[in-house]
GROMACS .gro file of C-alpha atoms in nm:
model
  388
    1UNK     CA    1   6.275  14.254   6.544
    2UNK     CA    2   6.260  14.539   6.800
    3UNK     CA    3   6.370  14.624   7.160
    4UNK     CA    4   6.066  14.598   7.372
    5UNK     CA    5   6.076  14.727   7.790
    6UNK     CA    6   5.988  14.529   8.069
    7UNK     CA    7   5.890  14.547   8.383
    8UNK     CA    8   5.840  14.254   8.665
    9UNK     CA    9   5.623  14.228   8.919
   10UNK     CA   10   5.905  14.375   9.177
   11UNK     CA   11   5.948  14.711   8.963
   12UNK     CA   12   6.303  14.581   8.808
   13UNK     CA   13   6.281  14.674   8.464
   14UNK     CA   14   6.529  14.513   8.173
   15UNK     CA   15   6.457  14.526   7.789
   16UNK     CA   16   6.402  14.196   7.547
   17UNK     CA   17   6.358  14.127   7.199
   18UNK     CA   18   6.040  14.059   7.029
   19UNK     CA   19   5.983  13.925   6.704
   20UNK     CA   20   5.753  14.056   6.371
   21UNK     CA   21   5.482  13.863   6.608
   22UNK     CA   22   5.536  14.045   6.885
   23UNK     CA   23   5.624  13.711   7.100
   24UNK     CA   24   5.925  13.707   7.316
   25UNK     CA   25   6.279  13.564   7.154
   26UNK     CA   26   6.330  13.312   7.421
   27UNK     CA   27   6.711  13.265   7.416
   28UNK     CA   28   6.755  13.613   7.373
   29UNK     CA   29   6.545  13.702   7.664
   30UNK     CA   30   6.696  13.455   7.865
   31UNK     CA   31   7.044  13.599   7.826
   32UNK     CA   32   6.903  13.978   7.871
   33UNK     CA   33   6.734  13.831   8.203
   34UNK     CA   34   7.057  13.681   8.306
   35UNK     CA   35   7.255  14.042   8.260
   36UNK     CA   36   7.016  14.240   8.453
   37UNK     CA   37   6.924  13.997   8.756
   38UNK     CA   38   7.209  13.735   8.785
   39UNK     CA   39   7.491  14.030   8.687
   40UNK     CA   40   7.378  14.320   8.833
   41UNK     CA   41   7.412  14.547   8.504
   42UNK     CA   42   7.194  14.844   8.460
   43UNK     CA   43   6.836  14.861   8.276
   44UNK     CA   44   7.047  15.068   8.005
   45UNK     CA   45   7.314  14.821   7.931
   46UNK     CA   46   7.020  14.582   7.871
   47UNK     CA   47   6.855  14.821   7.606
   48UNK     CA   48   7.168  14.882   7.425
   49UNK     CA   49   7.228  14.469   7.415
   50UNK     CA   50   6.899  14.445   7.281
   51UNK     CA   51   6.905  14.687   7.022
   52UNK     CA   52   7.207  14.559   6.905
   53UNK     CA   53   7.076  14.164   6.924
   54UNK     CA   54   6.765  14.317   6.715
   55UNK     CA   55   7.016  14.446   6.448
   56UNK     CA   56   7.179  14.086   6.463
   57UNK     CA   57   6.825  13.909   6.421
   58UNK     CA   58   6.739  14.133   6.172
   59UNK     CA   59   7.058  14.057   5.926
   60UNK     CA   60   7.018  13.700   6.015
   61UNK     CA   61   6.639  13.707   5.864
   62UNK     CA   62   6.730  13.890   5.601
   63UNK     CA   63   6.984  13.671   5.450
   64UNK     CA   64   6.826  13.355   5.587
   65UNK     CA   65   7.104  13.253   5.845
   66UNK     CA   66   7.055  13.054   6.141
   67UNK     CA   67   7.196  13.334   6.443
   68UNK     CA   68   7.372  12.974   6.626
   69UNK     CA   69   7.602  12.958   6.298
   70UNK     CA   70   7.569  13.292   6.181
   71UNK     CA   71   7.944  13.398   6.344
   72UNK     CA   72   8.113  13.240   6.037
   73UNK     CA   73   7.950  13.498   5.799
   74UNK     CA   74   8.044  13.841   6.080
   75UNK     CA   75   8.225  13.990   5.828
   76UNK     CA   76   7.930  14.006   5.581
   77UNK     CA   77   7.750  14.118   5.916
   78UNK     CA   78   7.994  14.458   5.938
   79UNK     CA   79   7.904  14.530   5.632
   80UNK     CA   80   7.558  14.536   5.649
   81UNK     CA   81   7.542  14.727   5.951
   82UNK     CA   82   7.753  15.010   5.765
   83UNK     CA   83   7.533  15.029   5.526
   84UNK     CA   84   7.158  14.893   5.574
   85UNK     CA   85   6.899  15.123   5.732
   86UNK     CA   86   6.625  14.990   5.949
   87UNK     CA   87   6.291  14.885   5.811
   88UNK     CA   88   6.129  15.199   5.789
   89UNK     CA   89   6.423  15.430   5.774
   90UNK     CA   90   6.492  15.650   5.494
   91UNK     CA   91   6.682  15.359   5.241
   92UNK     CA   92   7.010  15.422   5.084
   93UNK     CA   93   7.267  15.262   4.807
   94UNK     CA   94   7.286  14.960   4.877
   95UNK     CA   95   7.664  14.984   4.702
   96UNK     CA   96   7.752  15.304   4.787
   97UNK     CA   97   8.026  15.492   4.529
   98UNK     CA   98   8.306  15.657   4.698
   99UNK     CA   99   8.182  15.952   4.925
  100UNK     CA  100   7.890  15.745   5.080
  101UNK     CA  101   7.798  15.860   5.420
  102UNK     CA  102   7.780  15.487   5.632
  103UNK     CA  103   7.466  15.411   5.795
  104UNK     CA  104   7.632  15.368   6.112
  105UNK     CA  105   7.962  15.459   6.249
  106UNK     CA  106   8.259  15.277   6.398
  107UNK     CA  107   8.173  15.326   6.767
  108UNK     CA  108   7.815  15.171   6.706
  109UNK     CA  109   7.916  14.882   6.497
  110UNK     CA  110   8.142  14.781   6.784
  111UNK     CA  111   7.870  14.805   7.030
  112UNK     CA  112   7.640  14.571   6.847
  113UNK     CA  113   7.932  14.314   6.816
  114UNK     CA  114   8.008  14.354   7.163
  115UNK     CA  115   7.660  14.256   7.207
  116UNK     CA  116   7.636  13.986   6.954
  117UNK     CA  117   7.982  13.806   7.075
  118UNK     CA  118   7.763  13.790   7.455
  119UNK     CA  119   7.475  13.624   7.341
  120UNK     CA  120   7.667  13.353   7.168
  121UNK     CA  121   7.917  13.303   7.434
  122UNK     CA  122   7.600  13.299   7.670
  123UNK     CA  123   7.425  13.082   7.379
  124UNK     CA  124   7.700  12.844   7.425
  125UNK     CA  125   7.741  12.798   7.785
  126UNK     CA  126   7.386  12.705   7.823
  127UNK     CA  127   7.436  12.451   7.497
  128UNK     CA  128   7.217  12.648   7.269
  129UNK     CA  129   7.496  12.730   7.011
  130UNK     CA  130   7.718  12.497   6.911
  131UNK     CA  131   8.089  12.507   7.090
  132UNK     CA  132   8.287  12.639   6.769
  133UNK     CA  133   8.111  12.939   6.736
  134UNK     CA  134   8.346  13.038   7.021
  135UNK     CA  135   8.628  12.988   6.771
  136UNK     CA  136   8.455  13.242   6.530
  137UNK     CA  137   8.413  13.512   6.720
  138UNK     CA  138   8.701  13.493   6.979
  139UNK     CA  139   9.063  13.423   6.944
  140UNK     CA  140   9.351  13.315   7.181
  141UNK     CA  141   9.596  13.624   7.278
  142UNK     CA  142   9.803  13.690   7.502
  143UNK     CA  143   9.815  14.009   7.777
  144UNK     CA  144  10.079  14.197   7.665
  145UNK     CA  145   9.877  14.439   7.474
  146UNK     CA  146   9.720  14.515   7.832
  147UNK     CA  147   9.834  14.843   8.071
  148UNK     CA  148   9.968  14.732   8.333
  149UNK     CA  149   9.758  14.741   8.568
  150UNK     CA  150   9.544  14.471   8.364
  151UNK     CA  151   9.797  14.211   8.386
  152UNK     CA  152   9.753  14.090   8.722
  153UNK     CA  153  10.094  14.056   9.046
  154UNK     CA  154  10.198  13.756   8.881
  155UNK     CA  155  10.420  13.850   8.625
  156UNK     CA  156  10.433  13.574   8.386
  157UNK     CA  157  10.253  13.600   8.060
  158UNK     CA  158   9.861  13.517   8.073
  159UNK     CA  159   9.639  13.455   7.817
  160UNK     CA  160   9.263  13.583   7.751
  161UNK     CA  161   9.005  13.534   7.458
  162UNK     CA  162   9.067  13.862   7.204
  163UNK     CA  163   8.752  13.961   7.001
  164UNK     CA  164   8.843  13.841   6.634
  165UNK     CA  165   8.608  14.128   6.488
  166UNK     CA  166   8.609  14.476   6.580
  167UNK     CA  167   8.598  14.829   6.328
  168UNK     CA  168   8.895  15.119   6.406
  169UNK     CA  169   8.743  15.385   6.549
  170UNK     CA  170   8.942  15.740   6.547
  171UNK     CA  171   9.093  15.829   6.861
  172UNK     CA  172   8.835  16.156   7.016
  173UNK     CA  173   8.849  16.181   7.404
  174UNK     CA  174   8.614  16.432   7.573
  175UNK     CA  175   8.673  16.737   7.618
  176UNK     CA  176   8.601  16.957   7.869
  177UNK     CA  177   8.377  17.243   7.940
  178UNK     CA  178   8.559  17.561   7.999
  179UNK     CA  179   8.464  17.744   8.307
  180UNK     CA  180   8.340  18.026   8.077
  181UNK     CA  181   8.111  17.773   7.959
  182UNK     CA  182   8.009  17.668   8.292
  183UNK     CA  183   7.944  17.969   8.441
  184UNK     CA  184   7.732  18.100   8.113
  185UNK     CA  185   7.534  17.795   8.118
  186UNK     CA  186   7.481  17.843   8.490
  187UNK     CA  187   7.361  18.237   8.417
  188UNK     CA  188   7.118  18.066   8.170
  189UNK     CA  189   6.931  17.861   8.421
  190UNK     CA  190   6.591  17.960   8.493
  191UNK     CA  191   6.554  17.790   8.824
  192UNK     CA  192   6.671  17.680   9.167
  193UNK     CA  193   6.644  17.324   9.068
  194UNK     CA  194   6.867  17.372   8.681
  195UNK     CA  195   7.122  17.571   8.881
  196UNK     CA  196   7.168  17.285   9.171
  197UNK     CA  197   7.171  17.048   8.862
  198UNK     CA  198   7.444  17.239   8.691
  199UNK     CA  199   7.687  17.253   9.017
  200UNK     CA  200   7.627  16.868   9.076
  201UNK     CA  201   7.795  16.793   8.747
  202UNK     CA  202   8.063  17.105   8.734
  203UNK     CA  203   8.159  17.122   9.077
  204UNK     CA  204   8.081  16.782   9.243
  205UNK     CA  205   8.199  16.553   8.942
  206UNK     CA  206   7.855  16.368   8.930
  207UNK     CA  207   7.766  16.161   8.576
  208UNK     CA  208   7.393  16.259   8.504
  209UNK     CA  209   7.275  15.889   8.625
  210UNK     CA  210   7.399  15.945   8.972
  211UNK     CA  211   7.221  16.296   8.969
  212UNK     CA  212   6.888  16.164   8.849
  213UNK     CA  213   6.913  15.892   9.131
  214UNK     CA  214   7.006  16.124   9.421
  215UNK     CA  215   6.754  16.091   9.664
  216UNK     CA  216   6.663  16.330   9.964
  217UNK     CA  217   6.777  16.172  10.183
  218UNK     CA  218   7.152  16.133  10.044
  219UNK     CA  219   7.271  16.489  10.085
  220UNK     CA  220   7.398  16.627  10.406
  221UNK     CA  221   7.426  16.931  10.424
  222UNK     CA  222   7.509  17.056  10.779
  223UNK     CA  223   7.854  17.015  10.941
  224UNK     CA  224   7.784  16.794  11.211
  225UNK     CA  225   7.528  16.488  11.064
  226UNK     CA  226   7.565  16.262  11.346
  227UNK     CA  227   7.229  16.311  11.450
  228UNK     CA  228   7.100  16.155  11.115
  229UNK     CA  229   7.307  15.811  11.181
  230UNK     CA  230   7.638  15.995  10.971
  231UNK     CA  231   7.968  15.985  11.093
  232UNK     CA  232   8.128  16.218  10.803
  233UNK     CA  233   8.211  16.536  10.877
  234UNK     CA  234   8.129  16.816  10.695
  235UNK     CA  235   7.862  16.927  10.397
  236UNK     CA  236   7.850  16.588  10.149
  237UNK     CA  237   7.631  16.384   9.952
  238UNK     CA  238   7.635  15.991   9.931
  239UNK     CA  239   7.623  15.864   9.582
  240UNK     CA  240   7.442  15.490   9.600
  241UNK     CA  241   7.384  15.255   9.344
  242UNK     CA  242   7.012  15.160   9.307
  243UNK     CA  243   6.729  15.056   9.091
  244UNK     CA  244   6.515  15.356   8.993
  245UNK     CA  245   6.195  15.402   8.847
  246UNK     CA  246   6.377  15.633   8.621
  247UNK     CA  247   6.584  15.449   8.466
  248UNK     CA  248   6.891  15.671   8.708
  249UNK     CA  249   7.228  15.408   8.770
  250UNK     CA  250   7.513  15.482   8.926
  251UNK     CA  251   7.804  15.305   8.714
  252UNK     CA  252   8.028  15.313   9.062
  253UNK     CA  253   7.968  14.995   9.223
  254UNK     CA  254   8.092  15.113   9.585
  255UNK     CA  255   7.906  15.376   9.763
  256UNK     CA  256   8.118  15.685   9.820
  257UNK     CA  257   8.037  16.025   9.996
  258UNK     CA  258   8.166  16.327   9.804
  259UNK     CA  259   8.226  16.679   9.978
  260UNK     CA  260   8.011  16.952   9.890
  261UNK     CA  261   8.134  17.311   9.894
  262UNK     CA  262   7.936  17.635   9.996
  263UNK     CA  263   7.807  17.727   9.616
  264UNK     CA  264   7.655  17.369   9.616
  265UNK     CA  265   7.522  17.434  10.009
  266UNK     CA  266   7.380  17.715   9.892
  267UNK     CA  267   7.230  17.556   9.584
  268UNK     CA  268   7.072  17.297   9.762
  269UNK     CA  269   6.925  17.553  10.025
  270UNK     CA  270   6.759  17.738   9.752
  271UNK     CA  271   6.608  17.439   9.571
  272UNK     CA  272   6.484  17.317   9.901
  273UNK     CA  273   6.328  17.670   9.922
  274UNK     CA  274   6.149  17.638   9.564
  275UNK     CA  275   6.066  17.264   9.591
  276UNK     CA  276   5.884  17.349   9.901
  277UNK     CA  277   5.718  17.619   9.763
  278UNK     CA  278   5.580  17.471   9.434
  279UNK     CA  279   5.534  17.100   9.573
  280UNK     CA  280   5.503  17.155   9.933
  281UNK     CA  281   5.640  16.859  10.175
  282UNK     CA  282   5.492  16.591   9.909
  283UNK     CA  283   5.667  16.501   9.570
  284UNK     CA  284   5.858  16.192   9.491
  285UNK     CA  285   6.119  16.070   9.753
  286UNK     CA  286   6.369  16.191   9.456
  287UNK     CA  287   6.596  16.445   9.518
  288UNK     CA  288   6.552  16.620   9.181
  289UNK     CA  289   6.181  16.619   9.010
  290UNK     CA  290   5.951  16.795   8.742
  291UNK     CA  291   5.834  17.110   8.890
  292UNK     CA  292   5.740  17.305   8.590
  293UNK     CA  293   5.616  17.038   8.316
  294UNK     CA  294   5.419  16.744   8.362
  295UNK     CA  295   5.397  16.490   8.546
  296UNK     CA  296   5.495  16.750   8.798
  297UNK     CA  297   5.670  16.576   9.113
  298UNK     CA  298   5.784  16.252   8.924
  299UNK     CA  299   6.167  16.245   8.916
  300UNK     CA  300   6.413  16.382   8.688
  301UNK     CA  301   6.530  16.131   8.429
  302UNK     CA  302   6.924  16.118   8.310
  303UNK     CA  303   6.807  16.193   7.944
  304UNK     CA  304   6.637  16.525   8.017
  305UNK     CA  305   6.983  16.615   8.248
  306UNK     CA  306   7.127  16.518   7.908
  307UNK     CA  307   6.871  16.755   7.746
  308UNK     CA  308   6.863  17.070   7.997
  309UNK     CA  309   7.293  17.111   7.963
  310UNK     CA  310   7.208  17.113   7.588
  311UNK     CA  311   6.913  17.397   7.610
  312UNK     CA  312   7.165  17.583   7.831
  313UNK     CA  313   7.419  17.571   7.602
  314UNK     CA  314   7.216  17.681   7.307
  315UNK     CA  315   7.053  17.981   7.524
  316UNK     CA  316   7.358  18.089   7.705
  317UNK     CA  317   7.466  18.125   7.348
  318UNK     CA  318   7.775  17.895   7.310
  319UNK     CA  319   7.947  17.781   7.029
  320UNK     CA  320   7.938  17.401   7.093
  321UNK     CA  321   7.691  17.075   7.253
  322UNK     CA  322   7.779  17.029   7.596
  323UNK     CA  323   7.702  16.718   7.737
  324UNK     CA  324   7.698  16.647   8.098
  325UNK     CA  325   8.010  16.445   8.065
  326UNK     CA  326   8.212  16.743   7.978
  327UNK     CA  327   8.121  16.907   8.290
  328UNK     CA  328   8.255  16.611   8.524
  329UNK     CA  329   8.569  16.624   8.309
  330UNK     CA  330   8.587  17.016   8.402
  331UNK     CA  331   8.525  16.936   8.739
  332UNK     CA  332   8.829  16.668   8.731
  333UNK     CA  333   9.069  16.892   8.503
  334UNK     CA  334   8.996  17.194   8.782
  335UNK     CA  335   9.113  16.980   9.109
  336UNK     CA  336   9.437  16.889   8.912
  337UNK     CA  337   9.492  17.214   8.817
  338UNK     CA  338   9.418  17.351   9.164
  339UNK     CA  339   9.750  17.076   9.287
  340UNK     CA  340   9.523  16.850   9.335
  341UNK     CA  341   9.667  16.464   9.293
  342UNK     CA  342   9.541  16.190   9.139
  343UNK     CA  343   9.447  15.986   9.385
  344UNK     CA  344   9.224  16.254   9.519
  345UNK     CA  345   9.098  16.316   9.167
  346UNK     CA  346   9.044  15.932   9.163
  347UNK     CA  347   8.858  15.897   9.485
  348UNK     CA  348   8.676  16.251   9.382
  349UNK     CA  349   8.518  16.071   9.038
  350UNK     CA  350   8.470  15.722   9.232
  351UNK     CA  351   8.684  15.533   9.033
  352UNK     CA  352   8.858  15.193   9.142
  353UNK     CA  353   9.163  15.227   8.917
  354UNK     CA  354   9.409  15.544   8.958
  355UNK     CA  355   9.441  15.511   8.596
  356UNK     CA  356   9.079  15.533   8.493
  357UNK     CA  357   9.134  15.920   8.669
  358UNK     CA  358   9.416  15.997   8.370
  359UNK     CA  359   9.162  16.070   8.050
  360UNK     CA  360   8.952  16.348   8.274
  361UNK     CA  361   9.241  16.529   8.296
  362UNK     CA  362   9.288  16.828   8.085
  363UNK     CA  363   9.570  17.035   8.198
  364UNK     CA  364   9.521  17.371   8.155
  365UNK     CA  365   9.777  17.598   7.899
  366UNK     CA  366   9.875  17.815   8.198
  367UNK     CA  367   9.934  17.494   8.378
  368UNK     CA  368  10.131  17.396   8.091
  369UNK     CA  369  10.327  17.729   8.035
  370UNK     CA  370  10.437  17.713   8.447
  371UNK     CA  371  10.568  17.318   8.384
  372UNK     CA  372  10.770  17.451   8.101
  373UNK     CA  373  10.923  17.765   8.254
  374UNK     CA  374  11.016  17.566   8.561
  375UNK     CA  375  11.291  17.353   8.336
  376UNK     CA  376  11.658  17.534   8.385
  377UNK     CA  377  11.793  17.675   8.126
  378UNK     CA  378  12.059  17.432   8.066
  379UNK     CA  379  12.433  17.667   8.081
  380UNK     CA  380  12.743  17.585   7.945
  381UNK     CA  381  13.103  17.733   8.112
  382UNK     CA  382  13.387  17.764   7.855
  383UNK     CA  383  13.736  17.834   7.926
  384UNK     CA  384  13.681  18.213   7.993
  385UNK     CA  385  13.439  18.136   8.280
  386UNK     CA  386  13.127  18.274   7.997
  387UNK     CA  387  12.789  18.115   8.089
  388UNK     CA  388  12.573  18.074   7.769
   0.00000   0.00000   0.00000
């Protein structure tokens, strides 16, 4: 089994499944179809489903299980994942002694059994699964292992379906870049067009799929945009969610305009400057495309954002990978710690929840120092009037 691309006649593009005959898994592609057109999630979310589903397929074959009843046996499944290569791969112990290195970690395991437990719910909606597989995969629990702000206004208790199987993963949030690191990866850039990418994710808060989709007509930068049908004042950019050719996706659902300060202005005027010089007024209608490497004028895709921040780390000679998560997380952690609150660090990041703001902030020790020496020193008065 492998994850195979496609692409319909309109351009959308999703991924399926294909057997050792190369022909189409029907059921699976039905429910891949179904999550890209009917649900509105992104080509990428397809591809991981289907790599996962491929894994599932695989294990099924294997052991000669029937995927509609295969739930009974996920435990077995776990432990095949931790430990079986793909065809192909380099093979390992099948019984590893203590000290084996696992296949495949926590965090991946749970994102193939994410995607296994939504084919077969899907499988059994549309009566291709029988209905207790439900019962194998999902149990009944209740919402008060929910935050708040998941258990709804009405404030009795509410019950959900709980995934039965699911590995511990350690507890690692992201950290941030420092500005050091910012600022030496910005030195590093070789180009108008690295340096505008840089300040989209450091100062603006952008993820790397909203970068890659930015088109040129979404930022404004001029004070006044009225004349181009905008009503918002001041230097911004719009961040929309669309289907790209390159695979870009914004994860915010809404549309949102974002201001842009003068380093970003300025950025923008000088890769308008070398754009215009290397492409002239053609090029892709993408904001952000291959100037210096073929196919020149094609645009940018999120995976060589993901690359460039990793070449600038390595030749701006830092110590760590930074990924261009860690820059929106500096960009949050440096509003907060400029007194910014976080409903502006929210709205700044394009989140719906106030509480989806929380794990991009990363207070900084000085910040931290200040909140401590603001306490009182608590004082005592004895009976001689002595503080202490």
């Amino acid at each position: 089994m492998r994850a195979f691309p496609v692409v319909m006649p309109s351009g959308t593009r999703y991924w399926t499944v294909l057997d050792d005959e190369l022909a189409v898994v029907g059921d699976v592609d039905r429910f891949l179809r179904e999550l890209r057109l009917a649900r509105g999630r992104a080509e990428t979310t397809t591809k991981a489903y289907a790599e996962g589903l491929s894994l599932f397929l695989d294990w099924c074959a294997a052991t000669g299980r029937d995927w509609r009843t295969a739930a009974r046996d996920m435990g077995l499944f776990i432990v095949w994942l931790r430990w079986t290569p793909r065809a192909g791969e380099v093979p390992v112990v099948v019984v590893p002694g203590p000290g084996g290195v696992p296949v495949r970690g926590e965090s991946r395991i749970n994102r193939v059994l994410t995607a296994v437990r939504m084919f077969l719910l899907h499988a059994v909606v549309n009566k291709a699964a029988p209905g207790w597989v439900l019962e194998q995969v999902y149990e009944l629990g209740d919402d008060r292992d929910l935050p708040l702000r998941a258990r709804g206004e009405s404030g009795g208790m509410r019950y959900r379906l709980r995934a039965r199987h699911r590995v511990n993963e350690p507890q690692t949030g992201v950290d941030r870049a420092s500005d050091e690191e910012v600022v030496a990866m910005f030195l590093a850039c070789r180009s108008a067009r690295d340096r505008l990418i840089v300040l989209l994710l450091s100062r603006v808060g952008l993820r790397r799929g909203q970068v890659a989709g930015l088109r040129r007509r979404d930022p404004h930068v001029v004070m006044d945009a009225r004349a181009l049908g905008c009503d918002v004042s001041g230097a911004h950019v719009h961040v929309v969610r669309r289907d790209n050719e390159n695979g870009a996706w914004s994860k915010s659902r809404k549309s949102h305009v974002l201001p842009l300060d003068f380093l970003v202005v300025r950025a923008f005027d000088q890769y308008a400057l070398e754009r215009h010089e290397l492409l002239g007024a053609g090029g892709s209608d993408f904001l952000l495309v291959n100037l210096f490497r073929p196919p020149v004028g094609s645009p940018v895709t999120p995976d060589a954002i993901g690359e460039l921040t990793e070449s600038l780390a390595r030749r701006a000679g830092l110590e760590r990978r930074i990924a261009p998560h860690m820059m929106r997380h500096a960009m949050a952690s440096n509003v907060a710690d400029a007194g910014g609150s976080l409903d502006e660090v929210q709205a700044l990041l394009g989140h719906e929840h106030p509480e989806s703001a929380r794990p991009y902030l990363h207070p900084s020790a000085s910040r931290l120092r200040a909140a401590v020496e603001r306490v009182p020193v608590p004082r005592t008065v004895g009976a001689e009037g002595a503080g202490l």
